[in-house]
mmCIF file of C-alpha atoms in Angstrom:
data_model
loop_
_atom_site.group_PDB
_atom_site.id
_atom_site.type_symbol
_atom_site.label_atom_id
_atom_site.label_comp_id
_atom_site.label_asym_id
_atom_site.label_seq_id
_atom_site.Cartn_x
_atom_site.Cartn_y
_atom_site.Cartn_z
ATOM 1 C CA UNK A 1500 0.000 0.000 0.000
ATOM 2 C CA UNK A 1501 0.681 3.386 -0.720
ATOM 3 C CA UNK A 1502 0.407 4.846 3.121
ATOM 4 C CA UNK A 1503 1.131 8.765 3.875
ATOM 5 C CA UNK A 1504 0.801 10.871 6.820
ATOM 6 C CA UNK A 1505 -1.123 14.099 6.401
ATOM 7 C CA UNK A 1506 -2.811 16.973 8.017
ATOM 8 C CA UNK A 1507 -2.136 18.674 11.085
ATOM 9 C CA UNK A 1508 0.221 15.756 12.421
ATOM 10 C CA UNK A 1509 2.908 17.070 9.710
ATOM 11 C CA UNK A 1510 2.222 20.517 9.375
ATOM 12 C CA UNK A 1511 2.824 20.490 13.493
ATOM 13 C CA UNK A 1512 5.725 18.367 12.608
ATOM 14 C CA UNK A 1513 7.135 20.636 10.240
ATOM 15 C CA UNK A 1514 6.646 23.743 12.681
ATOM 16 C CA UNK A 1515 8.064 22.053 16.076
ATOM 17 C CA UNK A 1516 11.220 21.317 13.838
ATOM 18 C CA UNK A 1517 11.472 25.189 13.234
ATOM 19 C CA UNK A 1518 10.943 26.137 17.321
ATOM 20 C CA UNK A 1519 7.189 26.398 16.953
ATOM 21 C CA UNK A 1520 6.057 24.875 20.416
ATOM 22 C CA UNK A 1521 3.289 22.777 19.247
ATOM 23 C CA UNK A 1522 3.233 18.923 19.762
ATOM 24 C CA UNK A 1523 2.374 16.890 17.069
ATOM 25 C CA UNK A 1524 -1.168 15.228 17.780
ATOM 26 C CA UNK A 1525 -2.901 11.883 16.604
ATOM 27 C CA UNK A 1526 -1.874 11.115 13.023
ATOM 28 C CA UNK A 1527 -4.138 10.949 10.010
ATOM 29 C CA UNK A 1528 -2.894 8.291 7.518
ATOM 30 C CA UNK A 1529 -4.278 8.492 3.744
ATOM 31 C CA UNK A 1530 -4.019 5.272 1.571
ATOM 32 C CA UNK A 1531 -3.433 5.779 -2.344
ATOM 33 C CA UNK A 1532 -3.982 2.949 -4.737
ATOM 34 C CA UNK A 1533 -6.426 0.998 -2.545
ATOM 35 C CA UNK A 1534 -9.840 -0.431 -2.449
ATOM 36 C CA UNK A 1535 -12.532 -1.000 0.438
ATOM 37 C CA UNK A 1536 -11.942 -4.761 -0.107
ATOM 38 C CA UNK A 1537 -8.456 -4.854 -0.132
ATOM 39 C CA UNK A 1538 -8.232 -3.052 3.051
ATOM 40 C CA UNK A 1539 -10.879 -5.457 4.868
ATOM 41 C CA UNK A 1540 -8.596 -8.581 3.443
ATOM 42 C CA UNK A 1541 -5.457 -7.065 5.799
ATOM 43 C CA UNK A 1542 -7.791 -6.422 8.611
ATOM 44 C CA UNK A 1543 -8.729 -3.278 8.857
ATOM 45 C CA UNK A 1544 -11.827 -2.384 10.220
ATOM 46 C CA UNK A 1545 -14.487 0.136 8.651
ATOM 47 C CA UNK A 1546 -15.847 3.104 10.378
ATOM 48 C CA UNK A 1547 -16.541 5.345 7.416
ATOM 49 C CA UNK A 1548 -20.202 6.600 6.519
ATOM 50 C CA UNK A 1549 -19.819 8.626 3.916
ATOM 51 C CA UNK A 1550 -16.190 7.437 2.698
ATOM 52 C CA UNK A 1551 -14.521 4.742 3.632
ATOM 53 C CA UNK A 1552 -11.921 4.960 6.776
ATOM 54 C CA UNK A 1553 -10.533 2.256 8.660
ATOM 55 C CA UNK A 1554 -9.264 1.347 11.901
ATOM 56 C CA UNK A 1555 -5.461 -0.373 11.591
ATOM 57 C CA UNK A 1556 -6.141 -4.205 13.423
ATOM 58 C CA UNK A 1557 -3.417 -3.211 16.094
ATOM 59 C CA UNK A 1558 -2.985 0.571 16.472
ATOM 60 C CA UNK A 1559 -6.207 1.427 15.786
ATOM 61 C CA UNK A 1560 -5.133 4.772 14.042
ATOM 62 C CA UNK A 1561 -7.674 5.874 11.192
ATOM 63 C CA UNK A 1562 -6.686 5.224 7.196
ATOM 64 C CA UNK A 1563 -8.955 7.057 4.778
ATOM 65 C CA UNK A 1564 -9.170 5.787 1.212
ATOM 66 C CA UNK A 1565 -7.506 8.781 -0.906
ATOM 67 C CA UNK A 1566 -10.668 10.477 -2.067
ATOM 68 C CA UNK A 1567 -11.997 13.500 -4.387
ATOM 69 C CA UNK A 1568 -15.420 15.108 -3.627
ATOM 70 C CA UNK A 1569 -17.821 16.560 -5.802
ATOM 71 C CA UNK A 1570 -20.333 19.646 -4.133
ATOM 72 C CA UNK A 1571 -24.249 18.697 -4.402
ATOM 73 C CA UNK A 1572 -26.013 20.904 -2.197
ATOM 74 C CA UNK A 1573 -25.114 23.905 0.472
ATOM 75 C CA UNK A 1574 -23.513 23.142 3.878
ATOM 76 C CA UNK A 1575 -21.379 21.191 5.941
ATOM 77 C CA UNK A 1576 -22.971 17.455 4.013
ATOM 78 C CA UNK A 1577 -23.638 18.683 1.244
ATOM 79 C CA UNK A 1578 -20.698 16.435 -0.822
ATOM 80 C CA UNK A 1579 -20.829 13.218 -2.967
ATOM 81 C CA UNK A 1580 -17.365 11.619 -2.509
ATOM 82 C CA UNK A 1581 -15.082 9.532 -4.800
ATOM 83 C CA UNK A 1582 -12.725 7.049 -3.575
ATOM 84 C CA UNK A 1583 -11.101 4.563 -5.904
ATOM 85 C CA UNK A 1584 -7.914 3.168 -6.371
ATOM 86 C CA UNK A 1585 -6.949 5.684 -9.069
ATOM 87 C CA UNK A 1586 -7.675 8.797 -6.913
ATOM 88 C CA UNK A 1587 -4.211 9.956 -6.532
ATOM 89 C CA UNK A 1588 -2.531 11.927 -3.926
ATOM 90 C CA UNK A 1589 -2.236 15.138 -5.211
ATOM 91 C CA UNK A 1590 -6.189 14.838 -6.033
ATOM 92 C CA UNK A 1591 -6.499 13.611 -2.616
ATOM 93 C CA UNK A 1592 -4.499 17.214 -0.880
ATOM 94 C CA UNK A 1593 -6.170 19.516 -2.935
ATOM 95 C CA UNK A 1594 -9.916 18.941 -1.679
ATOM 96 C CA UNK A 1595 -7.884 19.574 1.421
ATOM 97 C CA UNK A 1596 -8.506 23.795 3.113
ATOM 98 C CA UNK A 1597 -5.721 25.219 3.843
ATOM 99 C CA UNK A 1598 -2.071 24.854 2.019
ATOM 100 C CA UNK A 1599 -0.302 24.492 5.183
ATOM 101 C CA UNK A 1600 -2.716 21.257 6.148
ATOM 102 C CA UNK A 1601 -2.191 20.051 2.918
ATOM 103 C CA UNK A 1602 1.091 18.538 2.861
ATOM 104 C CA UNK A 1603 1.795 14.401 3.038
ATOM 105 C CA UNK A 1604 4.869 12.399 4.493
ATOM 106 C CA UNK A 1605 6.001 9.131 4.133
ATOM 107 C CA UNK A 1606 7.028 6.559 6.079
ATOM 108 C CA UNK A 1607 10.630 7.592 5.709
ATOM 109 C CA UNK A 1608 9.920 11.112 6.055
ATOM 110 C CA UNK A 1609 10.135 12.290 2.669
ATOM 111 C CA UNK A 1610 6.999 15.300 1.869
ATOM 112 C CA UNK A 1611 4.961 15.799 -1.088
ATOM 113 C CA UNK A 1612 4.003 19.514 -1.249
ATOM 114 C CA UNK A 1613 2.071 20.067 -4.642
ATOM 115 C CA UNK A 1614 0.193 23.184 -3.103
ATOM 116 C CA UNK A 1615 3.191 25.075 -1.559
ATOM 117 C CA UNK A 1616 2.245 24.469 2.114
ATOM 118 C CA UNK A 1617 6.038 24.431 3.311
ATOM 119 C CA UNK A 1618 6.355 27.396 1.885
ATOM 120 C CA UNK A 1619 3.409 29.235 3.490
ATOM 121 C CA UNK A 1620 4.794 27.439 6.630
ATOM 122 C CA UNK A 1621 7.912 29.535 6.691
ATOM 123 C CA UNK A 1622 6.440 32.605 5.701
ATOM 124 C CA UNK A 1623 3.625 32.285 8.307
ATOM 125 C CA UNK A 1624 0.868 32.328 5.581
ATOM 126 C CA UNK A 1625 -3.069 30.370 5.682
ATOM 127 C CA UNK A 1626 -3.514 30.173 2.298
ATOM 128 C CA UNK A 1627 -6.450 28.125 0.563
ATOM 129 C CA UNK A 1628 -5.747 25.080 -1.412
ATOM 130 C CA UNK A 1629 -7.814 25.851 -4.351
ATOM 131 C CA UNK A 1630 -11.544 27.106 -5.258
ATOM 132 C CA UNK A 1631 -13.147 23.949 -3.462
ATOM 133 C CA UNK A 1632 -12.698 25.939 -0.293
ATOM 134 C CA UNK A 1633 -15.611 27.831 -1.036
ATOM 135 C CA UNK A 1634 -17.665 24.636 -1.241
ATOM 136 C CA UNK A 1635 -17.402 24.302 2.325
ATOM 137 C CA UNK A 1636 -18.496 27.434 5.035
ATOM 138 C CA UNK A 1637 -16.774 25.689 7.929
ATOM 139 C CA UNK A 1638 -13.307 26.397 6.336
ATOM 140 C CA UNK A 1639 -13.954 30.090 7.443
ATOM 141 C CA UNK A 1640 -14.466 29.040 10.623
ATOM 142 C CA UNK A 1641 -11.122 26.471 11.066
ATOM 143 C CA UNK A 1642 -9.412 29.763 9.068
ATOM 144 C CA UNK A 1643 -9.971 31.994 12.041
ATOM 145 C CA UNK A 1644 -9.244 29.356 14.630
ATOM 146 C CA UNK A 1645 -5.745 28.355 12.980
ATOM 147 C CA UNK A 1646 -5.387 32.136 13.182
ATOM 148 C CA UNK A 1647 -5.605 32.266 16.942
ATOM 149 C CA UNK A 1648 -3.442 28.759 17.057
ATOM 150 C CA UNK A 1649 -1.159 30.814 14.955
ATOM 151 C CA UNK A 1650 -0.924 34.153 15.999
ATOM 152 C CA UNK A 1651 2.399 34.625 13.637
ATOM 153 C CA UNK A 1652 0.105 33.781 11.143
ATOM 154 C CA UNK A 1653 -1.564 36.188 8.286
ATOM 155 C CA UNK A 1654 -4.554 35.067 6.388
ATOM 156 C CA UNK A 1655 -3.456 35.679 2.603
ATOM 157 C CA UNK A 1656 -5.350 38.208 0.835
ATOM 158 C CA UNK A 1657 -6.978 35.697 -1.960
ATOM 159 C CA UNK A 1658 -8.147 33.904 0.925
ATOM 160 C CA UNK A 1659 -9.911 36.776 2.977
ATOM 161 C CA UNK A 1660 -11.526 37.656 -0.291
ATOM 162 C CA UNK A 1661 -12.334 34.483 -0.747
ATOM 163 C CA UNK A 1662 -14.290 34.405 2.483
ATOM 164 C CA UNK A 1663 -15.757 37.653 2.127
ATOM 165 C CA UNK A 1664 -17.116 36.739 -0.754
ATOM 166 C CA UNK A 1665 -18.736 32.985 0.676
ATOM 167 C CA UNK A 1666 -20.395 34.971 3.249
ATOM 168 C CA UNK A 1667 -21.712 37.849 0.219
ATOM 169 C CA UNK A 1668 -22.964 35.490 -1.416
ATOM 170 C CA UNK A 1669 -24.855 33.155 1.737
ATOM 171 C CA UNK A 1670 -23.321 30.046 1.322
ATOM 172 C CA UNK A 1671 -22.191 30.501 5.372
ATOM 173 C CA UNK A 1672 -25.804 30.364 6.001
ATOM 174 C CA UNK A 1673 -25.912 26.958 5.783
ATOM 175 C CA UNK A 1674 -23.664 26.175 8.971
ATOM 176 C CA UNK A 1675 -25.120 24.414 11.783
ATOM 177 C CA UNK A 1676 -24.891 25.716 15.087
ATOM 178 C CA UNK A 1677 -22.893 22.284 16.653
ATOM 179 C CA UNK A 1678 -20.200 22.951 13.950
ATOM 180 C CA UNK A 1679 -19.866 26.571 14.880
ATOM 181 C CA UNK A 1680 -19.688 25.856 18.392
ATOM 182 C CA UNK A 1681 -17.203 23.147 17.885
ATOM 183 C CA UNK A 1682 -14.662 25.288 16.210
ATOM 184 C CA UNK A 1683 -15.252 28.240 18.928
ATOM 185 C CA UNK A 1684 -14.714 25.797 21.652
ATOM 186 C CA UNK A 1685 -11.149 25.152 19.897
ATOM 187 C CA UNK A 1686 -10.768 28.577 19.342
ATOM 188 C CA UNK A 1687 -10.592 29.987 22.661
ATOM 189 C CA UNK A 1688 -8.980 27.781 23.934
ATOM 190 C CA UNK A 1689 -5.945 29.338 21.972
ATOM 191 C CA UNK A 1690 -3.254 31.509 23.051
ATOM 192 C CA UNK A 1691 -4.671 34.362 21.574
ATOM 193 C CA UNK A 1692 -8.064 33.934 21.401
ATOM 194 C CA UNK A 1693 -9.371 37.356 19.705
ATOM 195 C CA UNK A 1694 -6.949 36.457 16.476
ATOM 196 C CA UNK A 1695 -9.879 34.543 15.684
ATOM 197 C CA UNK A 1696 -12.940 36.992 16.396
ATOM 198 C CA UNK A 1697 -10.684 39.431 14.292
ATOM 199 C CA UNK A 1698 -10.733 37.369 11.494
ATOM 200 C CA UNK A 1699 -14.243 36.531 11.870
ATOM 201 C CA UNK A 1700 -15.029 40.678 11.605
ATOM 202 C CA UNK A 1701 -13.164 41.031 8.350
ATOM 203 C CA UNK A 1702 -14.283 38.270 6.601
ATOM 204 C CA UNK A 1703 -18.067 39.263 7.743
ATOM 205 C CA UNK A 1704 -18.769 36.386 8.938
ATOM 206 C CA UNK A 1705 -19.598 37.369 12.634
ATOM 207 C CA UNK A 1706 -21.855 39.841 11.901
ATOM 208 C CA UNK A 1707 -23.959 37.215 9.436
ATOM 209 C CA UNK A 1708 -24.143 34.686 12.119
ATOM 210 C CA UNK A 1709 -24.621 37.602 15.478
ATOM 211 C CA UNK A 1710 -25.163 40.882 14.344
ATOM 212 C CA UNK A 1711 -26.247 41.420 17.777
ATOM 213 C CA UNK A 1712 -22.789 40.604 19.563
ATOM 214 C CA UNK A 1713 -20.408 43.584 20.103
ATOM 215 C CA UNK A 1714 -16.869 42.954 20.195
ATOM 216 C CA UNK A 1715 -15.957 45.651 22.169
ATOM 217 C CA UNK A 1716 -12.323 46.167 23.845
ATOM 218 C CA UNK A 1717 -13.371 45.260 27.100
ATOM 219 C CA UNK A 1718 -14.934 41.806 25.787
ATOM 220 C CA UNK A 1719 -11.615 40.886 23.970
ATOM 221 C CA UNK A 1720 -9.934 41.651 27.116
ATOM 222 C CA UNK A 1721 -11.683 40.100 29.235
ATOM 223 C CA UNK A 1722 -11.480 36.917 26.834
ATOM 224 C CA UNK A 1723 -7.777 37.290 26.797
ATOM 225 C CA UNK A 1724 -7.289 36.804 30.261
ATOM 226 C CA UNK A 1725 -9.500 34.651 30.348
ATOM 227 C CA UNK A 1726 -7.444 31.937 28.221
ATOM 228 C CA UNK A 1727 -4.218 33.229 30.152
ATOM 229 C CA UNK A 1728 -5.697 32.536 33.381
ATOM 230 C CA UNK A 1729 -6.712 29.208 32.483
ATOM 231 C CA UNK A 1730 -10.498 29.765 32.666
ATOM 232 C CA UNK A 1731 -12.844 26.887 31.576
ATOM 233 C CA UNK A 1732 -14.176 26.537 28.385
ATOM 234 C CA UNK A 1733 -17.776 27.086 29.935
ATOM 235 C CA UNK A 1734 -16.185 30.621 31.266
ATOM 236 C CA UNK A 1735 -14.919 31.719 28.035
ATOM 237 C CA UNK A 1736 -18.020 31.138 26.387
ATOM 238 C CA UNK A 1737 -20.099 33.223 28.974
ATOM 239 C CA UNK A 1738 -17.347 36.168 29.093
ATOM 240 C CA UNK A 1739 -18.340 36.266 25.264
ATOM 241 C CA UNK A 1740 -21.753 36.365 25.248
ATOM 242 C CA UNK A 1741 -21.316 38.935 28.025
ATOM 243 C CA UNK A 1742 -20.900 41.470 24.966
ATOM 244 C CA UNK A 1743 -25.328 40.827 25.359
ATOM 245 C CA UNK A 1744 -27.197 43.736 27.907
ATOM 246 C CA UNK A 1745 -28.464 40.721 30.361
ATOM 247 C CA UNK A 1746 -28.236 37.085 31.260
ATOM 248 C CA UNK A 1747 -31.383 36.478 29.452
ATOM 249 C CA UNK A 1748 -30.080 37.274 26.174
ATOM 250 C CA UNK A 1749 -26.517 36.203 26.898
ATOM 251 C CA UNK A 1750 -27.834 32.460 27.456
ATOM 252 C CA UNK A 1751 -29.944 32.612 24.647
ATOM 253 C CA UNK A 1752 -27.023 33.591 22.501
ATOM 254 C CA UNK A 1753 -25.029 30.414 23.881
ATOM 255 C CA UNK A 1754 -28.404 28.804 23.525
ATOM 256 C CA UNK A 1755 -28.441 29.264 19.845
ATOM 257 C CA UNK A 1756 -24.952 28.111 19.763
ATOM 258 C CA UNK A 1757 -25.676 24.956 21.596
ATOM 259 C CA UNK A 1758 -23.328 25.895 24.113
ATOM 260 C CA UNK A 1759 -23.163 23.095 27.300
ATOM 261 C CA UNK A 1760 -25.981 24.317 30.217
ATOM 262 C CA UNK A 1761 -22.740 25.484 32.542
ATOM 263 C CA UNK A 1762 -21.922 27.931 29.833
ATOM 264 C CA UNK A 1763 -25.092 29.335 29.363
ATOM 265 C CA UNK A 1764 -25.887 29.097 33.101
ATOM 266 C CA UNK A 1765 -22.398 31.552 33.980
ATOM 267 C CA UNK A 1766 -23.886 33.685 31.187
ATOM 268 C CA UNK A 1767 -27.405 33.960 32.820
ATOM 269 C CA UNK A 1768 -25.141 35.063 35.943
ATOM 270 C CA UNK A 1769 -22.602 37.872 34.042
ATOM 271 C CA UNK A 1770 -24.797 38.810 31.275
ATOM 272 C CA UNK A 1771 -25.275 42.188 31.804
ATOM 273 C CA UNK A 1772 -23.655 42.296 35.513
ATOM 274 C CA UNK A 1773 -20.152 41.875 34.623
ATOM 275 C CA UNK A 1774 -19.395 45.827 35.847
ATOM 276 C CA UNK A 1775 -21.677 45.210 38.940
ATOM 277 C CA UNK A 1776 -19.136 41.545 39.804
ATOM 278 C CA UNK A 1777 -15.902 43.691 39.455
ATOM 279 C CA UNK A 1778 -17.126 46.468 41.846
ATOM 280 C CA UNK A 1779 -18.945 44.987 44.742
ATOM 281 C CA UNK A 1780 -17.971 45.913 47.829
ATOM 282 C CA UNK A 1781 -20.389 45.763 50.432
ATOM 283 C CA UNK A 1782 -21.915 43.351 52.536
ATOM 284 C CA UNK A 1783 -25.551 43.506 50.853
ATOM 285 C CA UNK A 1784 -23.972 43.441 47.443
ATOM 286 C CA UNK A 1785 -22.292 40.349 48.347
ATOM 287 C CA UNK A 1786 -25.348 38.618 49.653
ATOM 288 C CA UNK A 1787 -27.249 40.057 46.289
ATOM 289 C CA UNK A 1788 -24.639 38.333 44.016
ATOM 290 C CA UNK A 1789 -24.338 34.582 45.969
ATOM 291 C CA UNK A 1790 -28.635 35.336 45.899
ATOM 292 C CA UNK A 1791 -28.690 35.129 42.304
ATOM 293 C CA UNK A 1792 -25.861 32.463 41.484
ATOM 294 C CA UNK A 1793 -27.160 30.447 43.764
ATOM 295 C CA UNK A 1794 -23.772 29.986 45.409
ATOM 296 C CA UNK A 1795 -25.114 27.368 48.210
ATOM 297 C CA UNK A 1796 -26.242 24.828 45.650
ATOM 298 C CA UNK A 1797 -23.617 26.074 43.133
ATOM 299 C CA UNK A 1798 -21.105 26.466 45.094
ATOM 300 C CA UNK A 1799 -18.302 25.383 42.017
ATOM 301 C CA UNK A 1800 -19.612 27.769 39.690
ATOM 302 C CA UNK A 1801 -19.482 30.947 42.562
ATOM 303 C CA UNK A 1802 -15.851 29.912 42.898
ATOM 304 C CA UNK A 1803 -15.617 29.938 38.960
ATOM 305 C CA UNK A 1804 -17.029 33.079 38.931
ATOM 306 C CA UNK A 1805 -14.727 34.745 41.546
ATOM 307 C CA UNK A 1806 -12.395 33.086 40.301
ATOM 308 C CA UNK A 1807 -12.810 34.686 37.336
ATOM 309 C CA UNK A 1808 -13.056 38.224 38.908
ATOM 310 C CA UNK A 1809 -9.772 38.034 39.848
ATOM 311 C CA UNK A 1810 -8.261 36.595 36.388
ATOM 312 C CA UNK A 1811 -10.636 37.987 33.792
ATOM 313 C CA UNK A 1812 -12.871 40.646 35.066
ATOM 314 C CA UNK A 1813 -10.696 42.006 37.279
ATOM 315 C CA UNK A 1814 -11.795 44.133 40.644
ATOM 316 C CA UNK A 1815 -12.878 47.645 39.955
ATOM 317 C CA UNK A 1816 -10.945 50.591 42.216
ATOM 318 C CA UNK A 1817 -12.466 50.605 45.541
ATOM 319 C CA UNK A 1818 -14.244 47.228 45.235
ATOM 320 C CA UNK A 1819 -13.658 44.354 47.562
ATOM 321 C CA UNK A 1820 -10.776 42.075 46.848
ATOM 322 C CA UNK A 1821 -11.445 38.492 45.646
ATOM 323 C CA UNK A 1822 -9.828 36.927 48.502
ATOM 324 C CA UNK A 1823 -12.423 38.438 50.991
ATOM 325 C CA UNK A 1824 -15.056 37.213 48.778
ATOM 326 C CA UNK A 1825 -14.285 33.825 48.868
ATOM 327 C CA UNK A 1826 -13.990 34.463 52.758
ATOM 328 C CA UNK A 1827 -17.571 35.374 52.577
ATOM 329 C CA UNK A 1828 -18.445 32.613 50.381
ATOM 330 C CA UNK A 1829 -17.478 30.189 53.201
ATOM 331 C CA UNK A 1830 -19.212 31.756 55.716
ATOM 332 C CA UNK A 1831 -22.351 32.246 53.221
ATOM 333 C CA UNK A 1832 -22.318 28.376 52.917
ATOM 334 C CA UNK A 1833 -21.195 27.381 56.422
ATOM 335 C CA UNK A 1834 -24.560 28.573 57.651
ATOM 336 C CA UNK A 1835 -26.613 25.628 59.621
ATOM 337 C CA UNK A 1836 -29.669 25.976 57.937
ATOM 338 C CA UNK A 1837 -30.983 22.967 59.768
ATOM 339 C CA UNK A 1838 -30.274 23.725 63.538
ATOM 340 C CA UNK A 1839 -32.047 27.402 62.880
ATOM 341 C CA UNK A 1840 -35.271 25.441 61.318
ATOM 342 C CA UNK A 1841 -35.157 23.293 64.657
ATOM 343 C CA UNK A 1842 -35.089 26.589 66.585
ATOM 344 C CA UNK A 1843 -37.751 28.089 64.740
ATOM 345 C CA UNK A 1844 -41.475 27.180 66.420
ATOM 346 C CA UNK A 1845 -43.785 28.833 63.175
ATOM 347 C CA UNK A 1846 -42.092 26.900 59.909
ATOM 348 C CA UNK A 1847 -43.126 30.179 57.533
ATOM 349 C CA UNK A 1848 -40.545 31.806 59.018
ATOM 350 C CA UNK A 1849 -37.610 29.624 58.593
ATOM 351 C CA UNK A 1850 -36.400 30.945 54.691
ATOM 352 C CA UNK A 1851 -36.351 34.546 56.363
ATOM 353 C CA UNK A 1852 -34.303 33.276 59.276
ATOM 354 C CA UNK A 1853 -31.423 30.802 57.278
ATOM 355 C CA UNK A 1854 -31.076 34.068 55.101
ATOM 356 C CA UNK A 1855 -30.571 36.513 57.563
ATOM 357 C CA UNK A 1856 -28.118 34.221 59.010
ATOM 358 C CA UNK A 1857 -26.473 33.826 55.837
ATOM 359 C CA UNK A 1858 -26.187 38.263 55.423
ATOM 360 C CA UNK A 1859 -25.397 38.167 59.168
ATOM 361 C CA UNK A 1860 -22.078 35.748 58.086
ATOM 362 C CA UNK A 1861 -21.182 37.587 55.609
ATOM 363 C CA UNK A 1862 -21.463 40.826 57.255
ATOM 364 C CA UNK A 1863 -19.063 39.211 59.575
ATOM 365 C CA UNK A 1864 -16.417 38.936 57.665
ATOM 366 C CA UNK A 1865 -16.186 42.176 56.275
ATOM 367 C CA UNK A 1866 -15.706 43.659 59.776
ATOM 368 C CA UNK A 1867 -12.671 41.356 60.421
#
């Protein structure tokens, strides 16, 4: 068989052997010259749907058929594919999106390049492989993210006109939300996270898919520290949708996006209170914010949130440091809500009572 390894495996290959600080990941193997019957004879197992892929019998590492593929209808599925045995390689690269994740190696080590993707590697170019980029919306998206993955990077300018253009002329319309999400999810969790939202502007493809969103300055930021502080996923997401006036609308936006219910829940949270977080200070504006985060029965995400205070929001002048919050969130929590309902003869009375407890802790701590 005719076996090479290609996609990211060797372009990350290629760019850890010229000090880029990127590990090489799970390798994709393409087989030229092949059929689905040959392949079953030697043992591989099939997992393909819409084109055949198989599992190796030992290492279980995927080998896809070389394969061409043919446009039909708009979207993400919208593709017939061809794989046969006289599919060649270079056919095989070019249906591939971007020249730098379209080179192949051989078992010895040896690279075919027919779309100059080692070159645009050492210039620091994303560059698309040919026209059949177009055919396919999600490119934009894995454009942007490789930008953020990149940030040396620069998308050429065929291929930002070439995106402009997809979005002019609707064919982005047709992406799904889980495929959007997917990609943003990869995104920011990037060292430079707003590479990708920047790209998204120019191309136009952010304000097609949420016209709504503002990117402002202090959204970026906040995003950026975000991802340097280590924030969750779920955190990153919310500080985005944050750009939205209140939680309602900045958990519908992750709502739309199919975003997990911890994202959307931290957005129902900071939408719209994000200033109001950074600046509290007092005892009653303490109790307010653990009121409506529900901090006793979510205690994790309160911590999330402070944590994030401190990381990614950052304390306003004046306002309460994060370390005396979480003091407060312990004592908020550390109320015995069961020994004041035994002490409490008329039952209607016992919410009133565990709560005033609860302000009572916290007011506690800020006079230590």
């Amino acid at each position: 068989m005719q076996i090479y390894s290609v996609g990211g495996y060797v372009r990350d290959t290629l760019l850890s052997k010229r000090g880029t600080p990127v590990t090489p990941g799970d390798r994709d193997w393409v087989v030229v010259g092949e059929t689905p019957e040959a392949m079953l004879a030697r043992g591989y197992q099939p997992v393909g749907g819409d084109f055949p892929v198989f599992l190796h019998p030992r290492t279980h590492e995927e080998y896809a058929l070389a394969r061409t593929e043919r446009k039909t209808a708009p979207g993400y599925h919208g593709f017939v594919f061809h794989a046969a045995p006289d599919v060649t390689l270079e056919e095989d690269l070019r249906r591939r999106d971007l020249t730098i994740n379209a080179i192949a190696m051989d078992r010895e080590g040896n690279l075919t390049d027919p779309w100059g993707g080692v070159r645009d590697l050492e210039r620091g170019i994303l560059r698309h492989v040919s026209e059949a980029f177009a055919e396919d919306p999600v490119r934009i998206l894995r454009t942007a993210r490789f930008a953020a993955r990149f940030p040396g990077f620069s998308v050429a300018p065929e291929t930002m006109a070439l995106m402009r253009s997809m979005v002019e002329a609707g064919e982005a319309d047709a992406l799904v939300a889980e495929r959007v999400l997917a990609e943003f999810v990869k995104g920011l969790a990037t060292p430079v996270p707003c590479r990708m939202l920047d790209v998204l502007e120019a191309c136009g493809l952010w304000e097609r898919l949420f016209h709504d969103v503002r990117l402002s300055a202090p959204v970026r930021a906040r995003i950026h520290r975000a991802c340097r502080a280590g924030c969750s996923t779920s955190m990153r997401l919310a500080l985005l949708a944050c750009a939205l006036p209140d939680g309602a609308a900045a958990k519908g936006f992750l709502a739309r996006m199919r975003a997990s219910a911890d994202a959307q829940g931290l957005a129902s949270i900071l939408g719209g209170a994000v200033d109001a977080i950074a600046s509290v200070g007092t005892p009653e504006e303490v109790s307010l914010l653990f009121r409506r985060a529900d901090a006793l029965r979510r205690t994790d995400r309160m911590r999330e949130i402070l944590f994030a205070r401190e990381h990614a929001i950052l304390p306003a002048p004046g306002a309460a440091p994060t370390v005396k919050l979480e003091r407060a969130l312990e004592a908020w929590i550390s109320v015995d809500a069961g020994a004041i309902a035994k002490a409490t003869a008329n039952p209607r009375e016992i919410p009133a009572r565990v709560l005033a407890a609860r302000e009572a802790a916290v007011a506690s701590v800020w006079t230590d």
